[in-house]
GROMACS .gro file of C-alpha atoms in nm:
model
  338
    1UNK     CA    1 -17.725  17.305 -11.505
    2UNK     CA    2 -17.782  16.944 -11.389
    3UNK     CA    3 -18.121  16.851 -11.232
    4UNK     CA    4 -18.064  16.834 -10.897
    5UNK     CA    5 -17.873  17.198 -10.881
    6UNK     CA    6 -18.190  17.323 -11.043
    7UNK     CA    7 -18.413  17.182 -10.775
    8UNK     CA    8 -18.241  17.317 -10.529
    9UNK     CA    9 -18.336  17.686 -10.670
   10UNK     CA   10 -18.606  17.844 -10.474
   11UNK     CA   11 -18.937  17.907 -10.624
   12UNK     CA   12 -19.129  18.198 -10.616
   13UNK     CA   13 -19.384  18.016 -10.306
   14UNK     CA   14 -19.087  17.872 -10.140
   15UNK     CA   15 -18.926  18.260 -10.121
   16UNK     CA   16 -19.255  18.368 -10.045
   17UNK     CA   17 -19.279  18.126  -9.720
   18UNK     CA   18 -18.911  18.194  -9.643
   19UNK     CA   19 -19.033  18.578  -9.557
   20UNK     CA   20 -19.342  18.506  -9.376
   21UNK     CA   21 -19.328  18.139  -9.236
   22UNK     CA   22 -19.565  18.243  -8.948
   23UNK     CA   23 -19.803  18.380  -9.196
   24UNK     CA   24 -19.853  18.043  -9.431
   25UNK     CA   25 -20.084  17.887  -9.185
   26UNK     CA   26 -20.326  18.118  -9.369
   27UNK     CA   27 -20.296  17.904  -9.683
   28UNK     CA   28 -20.525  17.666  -9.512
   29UNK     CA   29 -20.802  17.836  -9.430
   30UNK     CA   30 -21.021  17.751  -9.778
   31UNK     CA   31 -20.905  17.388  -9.739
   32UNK     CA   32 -21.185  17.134  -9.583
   33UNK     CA   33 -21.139  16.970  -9.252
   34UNK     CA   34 -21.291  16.624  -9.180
   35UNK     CA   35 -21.313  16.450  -8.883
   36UNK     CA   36 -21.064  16.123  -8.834
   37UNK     CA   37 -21.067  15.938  -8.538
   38UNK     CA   38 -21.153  16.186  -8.334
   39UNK     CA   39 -20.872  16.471  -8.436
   40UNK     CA   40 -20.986  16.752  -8.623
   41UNK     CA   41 -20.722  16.752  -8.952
   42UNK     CA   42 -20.699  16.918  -9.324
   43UNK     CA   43 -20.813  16.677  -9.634
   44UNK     CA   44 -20.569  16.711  -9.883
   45UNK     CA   45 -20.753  16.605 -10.162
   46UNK     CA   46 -20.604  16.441 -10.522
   47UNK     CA   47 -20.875  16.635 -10.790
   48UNK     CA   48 -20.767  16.986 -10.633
   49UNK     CA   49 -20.428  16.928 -10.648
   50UNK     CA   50 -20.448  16.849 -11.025
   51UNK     CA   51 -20.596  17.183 -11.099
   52UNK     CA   52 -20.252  17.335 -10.937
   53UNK     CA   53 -20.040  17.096 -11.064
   54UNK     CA   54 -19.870  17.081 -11.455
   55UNK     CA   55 -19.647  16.793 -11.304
   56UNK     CA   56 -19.837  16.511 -11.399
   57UNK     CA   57 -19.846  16.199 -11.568
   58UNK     CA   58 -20.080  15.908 -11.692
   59UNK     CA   59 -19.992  15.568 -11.589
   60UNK     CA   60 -20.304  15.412 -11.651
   61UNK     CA   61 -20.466  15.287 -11.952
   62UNK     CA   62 -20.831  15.294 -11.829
   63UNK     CA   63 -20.889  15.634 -11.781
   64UNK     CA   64 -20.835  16.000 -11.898
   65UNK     CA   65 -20.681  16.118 -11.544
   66UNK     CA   66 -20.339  16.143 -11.431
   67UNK     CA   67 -20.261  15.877 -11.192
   68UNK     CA   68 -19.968  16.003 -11.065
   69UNK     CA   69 -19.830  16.352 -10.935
   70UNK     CA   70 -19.458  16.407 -10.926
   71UNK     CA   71 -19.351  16.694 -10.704
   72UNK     CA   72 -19.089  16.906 -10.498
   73UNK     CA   73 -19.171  16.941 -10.149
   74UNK     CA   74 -19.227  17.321 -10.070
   75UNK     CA   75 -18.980  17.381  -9.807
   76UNK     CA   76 -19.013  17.660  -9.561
   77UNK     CA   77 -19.373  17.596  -9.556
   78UNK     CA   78 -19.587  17.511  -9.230
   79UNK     CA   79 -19.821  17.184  -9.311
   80UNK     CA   80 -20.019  17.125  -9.039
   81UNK     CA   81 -20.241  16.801  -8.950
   82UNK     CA   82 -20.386  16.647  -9.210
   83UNK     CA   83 -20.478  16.306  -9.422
   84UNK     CA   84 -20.493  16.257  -9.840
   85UNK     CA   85 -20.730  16.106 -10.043
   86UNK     CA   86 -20.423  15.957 -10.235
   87UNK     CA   87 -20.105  15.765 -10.148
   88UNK     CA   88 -19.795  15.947 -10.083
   89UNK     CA   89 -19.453  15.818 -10.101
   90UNK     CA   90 -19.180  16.061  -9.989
   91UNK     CA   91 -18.852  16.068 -10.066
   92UNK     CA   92 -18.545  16.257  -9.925
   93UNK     CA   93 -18.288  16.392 -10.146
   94UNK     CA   94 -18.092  16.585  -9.934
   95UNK     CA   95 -18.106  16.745  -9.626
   96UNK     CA   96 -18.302  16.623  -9.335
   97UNK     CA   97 -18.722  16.611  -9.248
   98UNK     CA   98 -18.908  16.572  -8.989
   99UNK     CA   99 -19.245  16.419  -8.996
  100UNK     CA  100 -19.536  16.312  -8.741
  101UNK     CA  101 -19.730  16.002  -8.893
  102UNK     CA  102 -20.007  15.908  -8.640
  103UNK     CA  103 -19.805  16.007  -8.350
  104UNK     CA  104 -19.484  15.859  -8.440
  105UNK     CA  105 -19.225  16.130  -8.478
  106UNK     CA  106 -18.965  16.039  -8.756
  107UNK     CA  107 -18.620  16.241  -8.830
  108UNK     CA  108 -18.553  16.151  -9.166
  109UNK     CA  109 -18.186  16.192  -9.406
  110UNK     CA  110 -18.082  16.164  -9.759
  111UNK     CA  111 -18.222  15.863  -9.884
  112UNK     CA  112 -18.512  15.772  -9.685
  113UNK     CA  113 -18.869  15.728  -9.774
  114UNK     CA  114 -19.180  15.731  -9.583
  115UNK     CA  115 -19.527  15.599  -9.785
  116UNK     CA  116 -19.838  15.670  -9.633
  117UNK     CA  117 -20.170  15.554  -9.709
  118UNK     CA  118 -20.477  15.724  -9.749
  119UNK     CA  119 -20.652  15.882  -9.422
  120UNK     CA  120 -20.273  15.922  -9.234
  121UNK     CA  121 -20.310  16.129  -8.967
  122UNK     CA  122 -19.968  16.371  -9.047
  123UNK     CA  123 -19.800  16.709  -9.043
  124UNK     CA  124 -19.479  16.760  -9.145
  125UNK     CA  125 -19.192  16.993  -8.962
  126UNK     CA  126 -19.008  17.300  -9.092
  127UNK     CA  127 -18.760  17.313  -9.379
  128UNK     CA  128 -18.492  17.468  -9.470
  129UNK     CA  129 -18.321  17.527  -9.833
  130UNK     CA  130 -18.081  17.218  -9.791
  131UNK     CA  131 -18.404  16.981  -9.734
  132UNK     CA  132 -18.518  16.856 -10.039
  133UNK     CA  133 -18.797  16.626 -10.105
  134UNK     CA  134 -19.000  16.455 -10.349
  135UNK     CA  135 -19.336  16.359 -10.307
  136UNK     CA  136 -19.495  16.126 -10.572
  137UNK     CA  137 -19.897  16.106 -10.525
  138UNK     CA  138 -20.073  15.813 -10.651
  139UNK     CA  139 -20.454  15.821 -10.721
  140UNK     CA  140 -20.523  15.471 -10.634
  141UNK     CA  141 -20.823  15.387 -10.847
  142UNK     CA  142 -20.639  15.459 -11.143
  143UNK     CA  143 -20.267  15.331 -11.054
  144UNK     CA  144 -20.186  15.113 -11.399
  145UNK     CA  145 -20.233  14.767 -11.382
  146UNK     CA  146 -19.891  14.780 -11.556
  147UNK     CA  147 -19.739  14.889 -11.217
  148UNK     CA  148 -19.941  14.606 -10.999
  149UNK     CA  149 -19.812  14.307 -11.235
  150UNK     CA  150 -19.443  14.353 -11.165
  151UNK     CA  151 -19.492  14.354 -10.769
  152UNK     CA  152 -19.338  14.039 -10.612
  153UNK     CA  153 -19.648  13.974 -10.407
  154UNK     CA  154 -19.462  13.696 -10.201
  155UNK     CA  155 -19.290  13.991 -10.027
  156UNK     CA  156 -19.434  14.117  -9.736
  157UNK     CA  157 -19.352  14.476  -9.820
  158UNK     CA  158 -19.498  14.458 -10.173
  159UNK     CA  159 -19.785  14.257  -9.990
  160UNK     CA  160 -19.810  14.554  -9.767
  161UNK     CA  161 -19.834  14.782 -10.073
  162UNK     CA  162 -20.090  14.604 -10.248
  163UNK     CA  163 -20.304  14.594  -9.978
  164UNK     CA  164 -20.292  15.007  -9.951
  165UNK     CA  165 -20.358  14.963 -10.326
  166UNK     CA  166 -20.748  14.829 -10.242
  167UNK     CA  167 -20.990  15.168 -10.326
  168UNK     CA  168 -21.201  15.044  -9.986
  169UNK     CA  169 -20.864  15.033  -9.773
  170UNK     CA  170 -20.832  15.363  -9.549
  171UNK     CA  171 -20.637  15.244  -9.275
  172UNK     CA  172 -20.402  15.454  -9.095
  173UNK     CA  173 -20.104  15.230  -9.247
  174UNK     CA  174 -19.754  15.317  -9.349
  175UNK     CA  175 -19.403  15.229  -9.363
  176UNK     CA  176 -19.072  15.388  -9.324
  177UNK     CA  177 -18.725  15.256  -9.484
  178UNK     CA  178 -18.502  15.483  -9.327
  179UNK     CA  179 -18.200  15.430  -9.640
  180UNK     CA  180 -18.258  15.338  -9.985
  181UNK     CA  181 -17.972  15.547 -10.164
  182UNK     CA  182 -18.014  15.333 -10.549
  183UNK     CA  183 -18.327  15.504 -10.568
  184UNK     CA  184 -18.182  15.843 -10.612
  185UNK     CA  185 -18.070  15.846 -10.957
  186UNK     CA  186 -18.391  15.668 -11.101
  187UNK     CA  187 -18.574  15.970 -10.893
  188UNK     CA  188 -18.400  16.251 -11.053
  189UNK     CA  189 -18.402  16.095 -11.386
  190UNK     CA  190 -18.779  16.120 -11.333
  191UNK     CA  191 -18.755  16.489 -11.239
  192UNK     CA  192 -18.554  16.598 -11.580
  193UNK     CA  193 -18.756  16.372 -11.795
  194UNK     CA  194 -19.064  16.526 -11.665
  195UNK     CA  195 -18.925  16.891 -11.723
  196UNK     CA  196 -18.780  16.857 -12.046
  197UNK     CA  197 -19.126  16.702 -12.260
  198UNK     CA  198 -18.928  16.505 -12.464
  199UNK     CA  199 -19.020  16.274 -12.749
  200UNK     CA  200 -19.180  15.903 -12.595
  201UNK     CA  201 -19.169  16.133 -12.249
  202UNK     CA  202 -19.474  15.910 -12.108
  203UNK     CA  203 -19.316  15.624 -12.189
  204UNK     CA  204 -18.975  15.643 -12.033
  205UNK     CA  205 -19.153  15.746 -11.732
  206UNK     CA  206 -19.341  15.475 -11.748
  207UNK     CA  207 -19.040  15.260 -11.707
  208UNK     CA  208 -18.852  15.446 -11.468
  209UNK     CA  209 -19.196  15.421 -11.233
  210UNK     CA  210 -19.154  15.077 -11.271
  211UNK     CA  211 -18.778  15.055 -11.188
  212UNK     CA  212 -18.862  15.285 -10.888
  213UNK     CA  213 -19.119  15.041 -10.752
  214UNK     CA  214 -18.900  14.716 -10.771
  215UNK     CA  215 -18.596  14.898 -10.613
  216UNK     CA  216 -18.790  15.010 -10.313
  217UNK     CA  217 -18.954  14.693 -10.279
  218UNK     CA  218 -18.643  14.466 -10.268
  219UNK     CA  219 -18.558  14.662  -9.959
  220UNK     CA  220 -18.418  14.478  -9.661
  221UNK     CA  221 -18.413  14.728  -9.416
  222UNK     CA  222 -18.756  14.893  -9.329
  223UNK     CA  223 -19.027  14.947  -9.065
  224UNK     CA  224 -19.415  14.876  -9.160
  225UNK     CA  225 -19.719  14.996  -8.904
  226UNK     CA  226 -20.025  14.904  -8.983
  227UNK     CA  227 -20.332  14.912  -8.816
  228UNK     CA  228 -20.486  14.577  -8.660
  229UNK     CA  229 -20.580  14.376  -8.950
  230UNK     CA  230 -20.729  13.991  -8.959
  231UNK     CA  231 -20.652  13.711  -9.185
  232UNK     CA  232 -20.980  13.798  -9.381
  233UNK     CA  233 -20.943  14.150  -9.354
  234UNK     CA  234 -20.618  14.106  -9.582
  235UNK     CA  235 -20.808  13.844  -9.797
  236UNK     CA  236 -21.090  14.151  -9.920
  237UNK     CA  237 -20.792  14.354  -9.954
  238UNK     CA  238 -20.587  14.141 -10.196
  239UNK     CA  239 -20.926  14.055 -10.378
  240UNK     CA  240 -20.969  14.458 -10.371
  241UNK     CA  241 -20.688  14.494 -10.601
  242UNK     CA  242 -20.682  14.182 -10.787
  243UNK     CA  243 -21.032  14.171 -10.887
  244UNK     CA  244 -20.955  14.197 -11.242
  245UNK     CA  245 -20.845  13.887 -11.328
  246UNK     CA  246 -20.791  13.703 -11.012
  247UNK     CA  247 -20.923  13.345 -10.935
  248UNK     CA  248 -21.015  13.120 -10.646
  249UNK     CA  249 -20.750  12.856 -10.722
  250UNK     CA  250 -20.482  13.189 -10.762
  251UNK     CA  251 -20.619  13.357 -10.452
  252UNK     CA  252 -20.603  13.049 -10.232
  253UNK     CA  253 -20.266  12.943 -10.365
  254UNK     CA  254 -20.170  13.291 -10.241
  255UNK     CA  255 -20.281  13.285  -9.904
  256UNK     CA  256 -20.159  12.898  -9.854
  257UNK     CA  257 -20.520  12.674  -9.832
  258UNK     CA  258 -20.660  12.482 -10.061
  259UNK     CA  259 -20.940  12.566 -10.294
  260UNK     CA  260 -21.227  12.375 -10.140
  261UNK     CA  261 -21.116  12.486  -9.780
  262UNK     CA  262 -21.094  12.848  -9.873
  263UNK     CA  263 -21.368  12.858 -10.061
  264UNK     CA  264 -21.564  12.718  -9.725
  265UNK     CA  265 -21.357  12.979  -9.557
  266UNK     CA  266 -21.481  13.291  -9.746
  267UNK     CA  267 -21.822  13.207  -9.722
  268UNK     CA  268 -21.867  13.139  -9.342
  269UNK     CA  269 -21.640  13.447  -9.230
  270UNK     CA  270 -21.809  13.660  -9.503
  271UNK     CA  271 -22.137  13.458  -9.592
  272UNK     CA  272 -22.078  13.564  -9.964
  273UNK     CA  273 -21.928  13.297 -10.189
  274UNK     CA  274 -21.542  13.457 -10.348
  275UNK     CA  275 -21.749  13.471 -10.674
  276UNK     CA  276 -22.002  13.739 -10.561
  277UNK     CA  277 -21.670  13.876 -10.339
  278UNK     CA  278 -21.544  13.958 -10.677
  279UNK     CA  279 -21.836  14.082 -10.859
  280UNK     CA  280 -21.916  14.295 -10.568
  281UNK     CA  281 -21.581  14.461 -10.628
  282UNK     CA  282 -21.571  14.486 -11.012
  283UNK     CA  283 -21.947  14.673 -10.965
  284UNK     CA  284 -21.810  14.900 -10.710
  285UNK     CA  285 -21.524  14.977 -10.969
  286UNK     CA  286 -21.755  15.002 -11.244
  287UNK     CA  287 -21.959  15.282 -11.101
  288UNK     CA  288 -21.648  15.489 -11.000
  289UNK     CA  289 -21.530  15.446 -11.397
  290UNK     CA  290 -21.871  15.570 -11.543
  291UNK     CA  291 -21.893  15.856 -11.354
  292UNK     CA  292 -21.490  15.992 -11.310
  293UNK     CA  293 -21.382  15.868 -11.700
  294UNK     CA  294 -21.520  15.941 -12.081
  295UNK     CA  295 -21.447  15.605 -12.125
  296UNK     CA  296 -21.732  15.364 -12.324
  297UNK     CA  297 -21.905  15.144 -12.112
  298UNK     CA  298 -21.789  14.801 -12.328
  299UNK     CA  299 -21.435  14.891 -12.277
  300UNK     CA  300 -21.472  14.982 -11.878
  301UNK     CA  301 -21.635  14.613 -11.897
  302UNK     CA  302 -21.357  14.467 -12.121
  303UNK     CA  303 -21.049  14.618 -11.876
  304UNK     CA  304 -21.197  14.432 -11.544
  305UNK     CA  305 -21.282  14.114 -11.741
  306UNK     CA  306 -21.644  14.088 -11.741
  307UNK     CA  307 -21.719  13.791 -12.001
  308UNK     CA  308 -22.074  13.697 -11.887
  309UNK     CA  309 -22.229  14.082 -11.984
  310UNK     CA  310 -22.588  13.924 -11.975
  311UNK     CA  311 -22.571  13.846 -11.588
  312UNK     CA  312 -22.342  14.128 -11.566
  313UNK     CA  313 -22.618  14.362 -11.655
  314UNK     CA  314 -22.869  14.196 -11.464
  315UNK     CA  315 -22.684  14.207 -11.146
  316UNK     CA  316 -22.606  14.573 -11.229
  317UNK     CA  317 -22.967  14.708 -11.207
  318UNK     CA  318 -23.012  14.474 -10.908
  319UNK     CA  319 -22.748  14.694 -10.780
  320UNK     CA  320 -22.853  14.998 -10.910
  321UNK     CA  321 -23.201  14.975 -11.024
  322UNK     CA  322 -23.137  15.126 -11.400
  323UNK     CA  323 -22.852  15.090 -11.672
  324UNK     CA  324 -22.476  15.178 -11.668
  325UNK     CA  325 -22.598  15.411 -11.970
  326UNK     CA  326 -22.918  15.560 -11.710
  327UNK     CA  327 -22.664  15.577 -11.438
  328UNK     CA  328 -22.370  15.740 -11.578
  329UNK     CA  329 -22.605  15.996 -11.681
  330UNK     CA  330 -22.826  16.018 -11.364
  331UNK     CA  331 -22.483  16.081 -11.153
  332UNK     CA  332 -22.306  16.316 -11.382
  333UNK     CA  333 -22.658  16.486 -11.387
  334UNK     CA  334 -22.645  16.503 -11.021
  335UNK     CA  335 -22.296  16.622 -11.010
  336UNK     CA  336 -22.390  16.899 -11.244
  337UNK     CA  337 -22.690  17.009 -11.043
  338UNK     CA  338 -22.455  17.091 -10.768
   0.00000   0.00000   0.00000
């Protein structure tokens, strides 16, 4: 049986939801509801899914989490209101879907894809066994710096993109590209490579992730809302996800000034200078790492490029007022308390 037949075979939930459709709404009722501007909605949140979820892999090379979930929509079930801690790209297979993204009512066919980001107000309609989906969820913080490198920032879709990519952006933003049919083969390969646990498995999906995000993004044809953004809102973003190894000289060259003018530019907008921009970030990332990874604390410093560790440190417990060491173990501490 080929991959696609088999994904069209009902699972045990989907057969369950078939029978009593009315009824699912009761899935929801341990799930927490937040507050987002002004609607009451379900948080669908990234760390619960993975204790569901065996379709998983690891894109990233800083951490010991999954970055990325790979799954089949559940059709026939009711998903009301709600926003993710993650990204979520769908993509259509067959079939049609419906789906309200912040008021915007979409009727979607085989071979569209809708990506949200993070805090998208959403629900999505009823399905039937013809309307297949595939939802791949991607746990910003740790999305592989493998991944960002091959974007084609001078795009203004992969622009778009990168800017979701930024931990601190929660905009209501997304974007719709109602046909991108080349994407279907690399999307099933993913499927059957992630069923079968082959040999060099993480690997090959690895690459086909990669193929995935360069086919999408040489689309022609596609429709981006975003929230109201400013010039220097989109500056902290692209710092927000380039803070690794990005430079004033790169970053101005990016946005079109020169270096002395930007430079000026950042400080009297932000009244920080891009240097302490960028440490601001790589501390904010720091602290995330020591308390969601095993990882040592050198090599957390090495992968974000800190080569001055003395002021590093110092700015640290100005930050912080102890350690990385005293504060990894004061929050997981905390965490454990609760």
């Amino acid at each position: 049986m080929n991959i696609e037949n088999e994904l069209f075979e009902l699972s045990r939930s989907e057969q369950k939801h078939r029978k009593h459709h009315d009824k699912s709404m009761a899935y929801y009722e341990h799930v927490r509801k937040i507050r987002v501007r002004g609607k009451e909605v379900y948080l669908f949140a990234y760390d619960n899914l993975l204790k569901k979820n065996t379709d998983t892999f690891n894109l990233s090379s800083l951490n010991d989490k999954p970055a990325i979930i790979l799954q089949r929509h559940v059709r026939y079930s009711y998903v009301p209101y709600h926003v993710h801690d993650y990204i979520e790209l769908t993509y259509v297979l067959h079939g049609n879907f419906s789906e309200t993204i912040e008021g915007k009512s979409f009727h979607l066919k085989e071979g569209s894809i809708t990506f949200l980001n993070t805090h998208t107000i959403h629900k999505i309609g009823k399905t039937e066994k013809q309307d297949l989906a595939i939802n791949i969820l991607i746990r910003k913080e740790f999305l592989s710096d493998q991944i960002i490198s091959i974007f084609p920032t001078q795009t203004r879709l992969a622009a778009f993109f990168l800017n979701c990519l930024s931990v601190e952006n929660d905009r209501p933003d997304f974007f719709v590209i109602e046909k991108c049919p080349d994407i279907k083969p690399i999307v099933l390969e993913m499927m059957r490579e992630q069923k079968e646990n082959s040999s060099n498995k993480v690997e090959i999906l690895d690459m086909l992730m990669k193929i995935f995000f360069l086919r999408l993004l040489r689309s022609q044809t596609y429709d981006i809302y975003n929230s109201k953004s400013s010039q220097m809102t989109d500056i902290i973003d692209y710092i927000a996800v380039n803070f690794r190894s990005i430079t004033l000289d790169k970053c101005a060259k990016h946005f079109g000034f020169s270096s002395n003018y930007f430079s000026y530019l950042i400080h009297t907008k932000t009244g920080k200078t891009f240097k302490q921009l960028v440490l601001e970030k790589k501390l904010k990332y720091i602290n995330y790492m020591l308390v969601n990874s095993i990882l040592p604390i050198q090599e957390i410093l090495d992968n974000v490029n800190i080569s001055n560790s003395t002021y590093f440190y110092k700015k640290f417990r100005e930050l912080n007022g102890c350690s990385p060491k005293e504060y990894r173990l004061k929050q997981k501490k905390q965490i454990i308390e609760k």
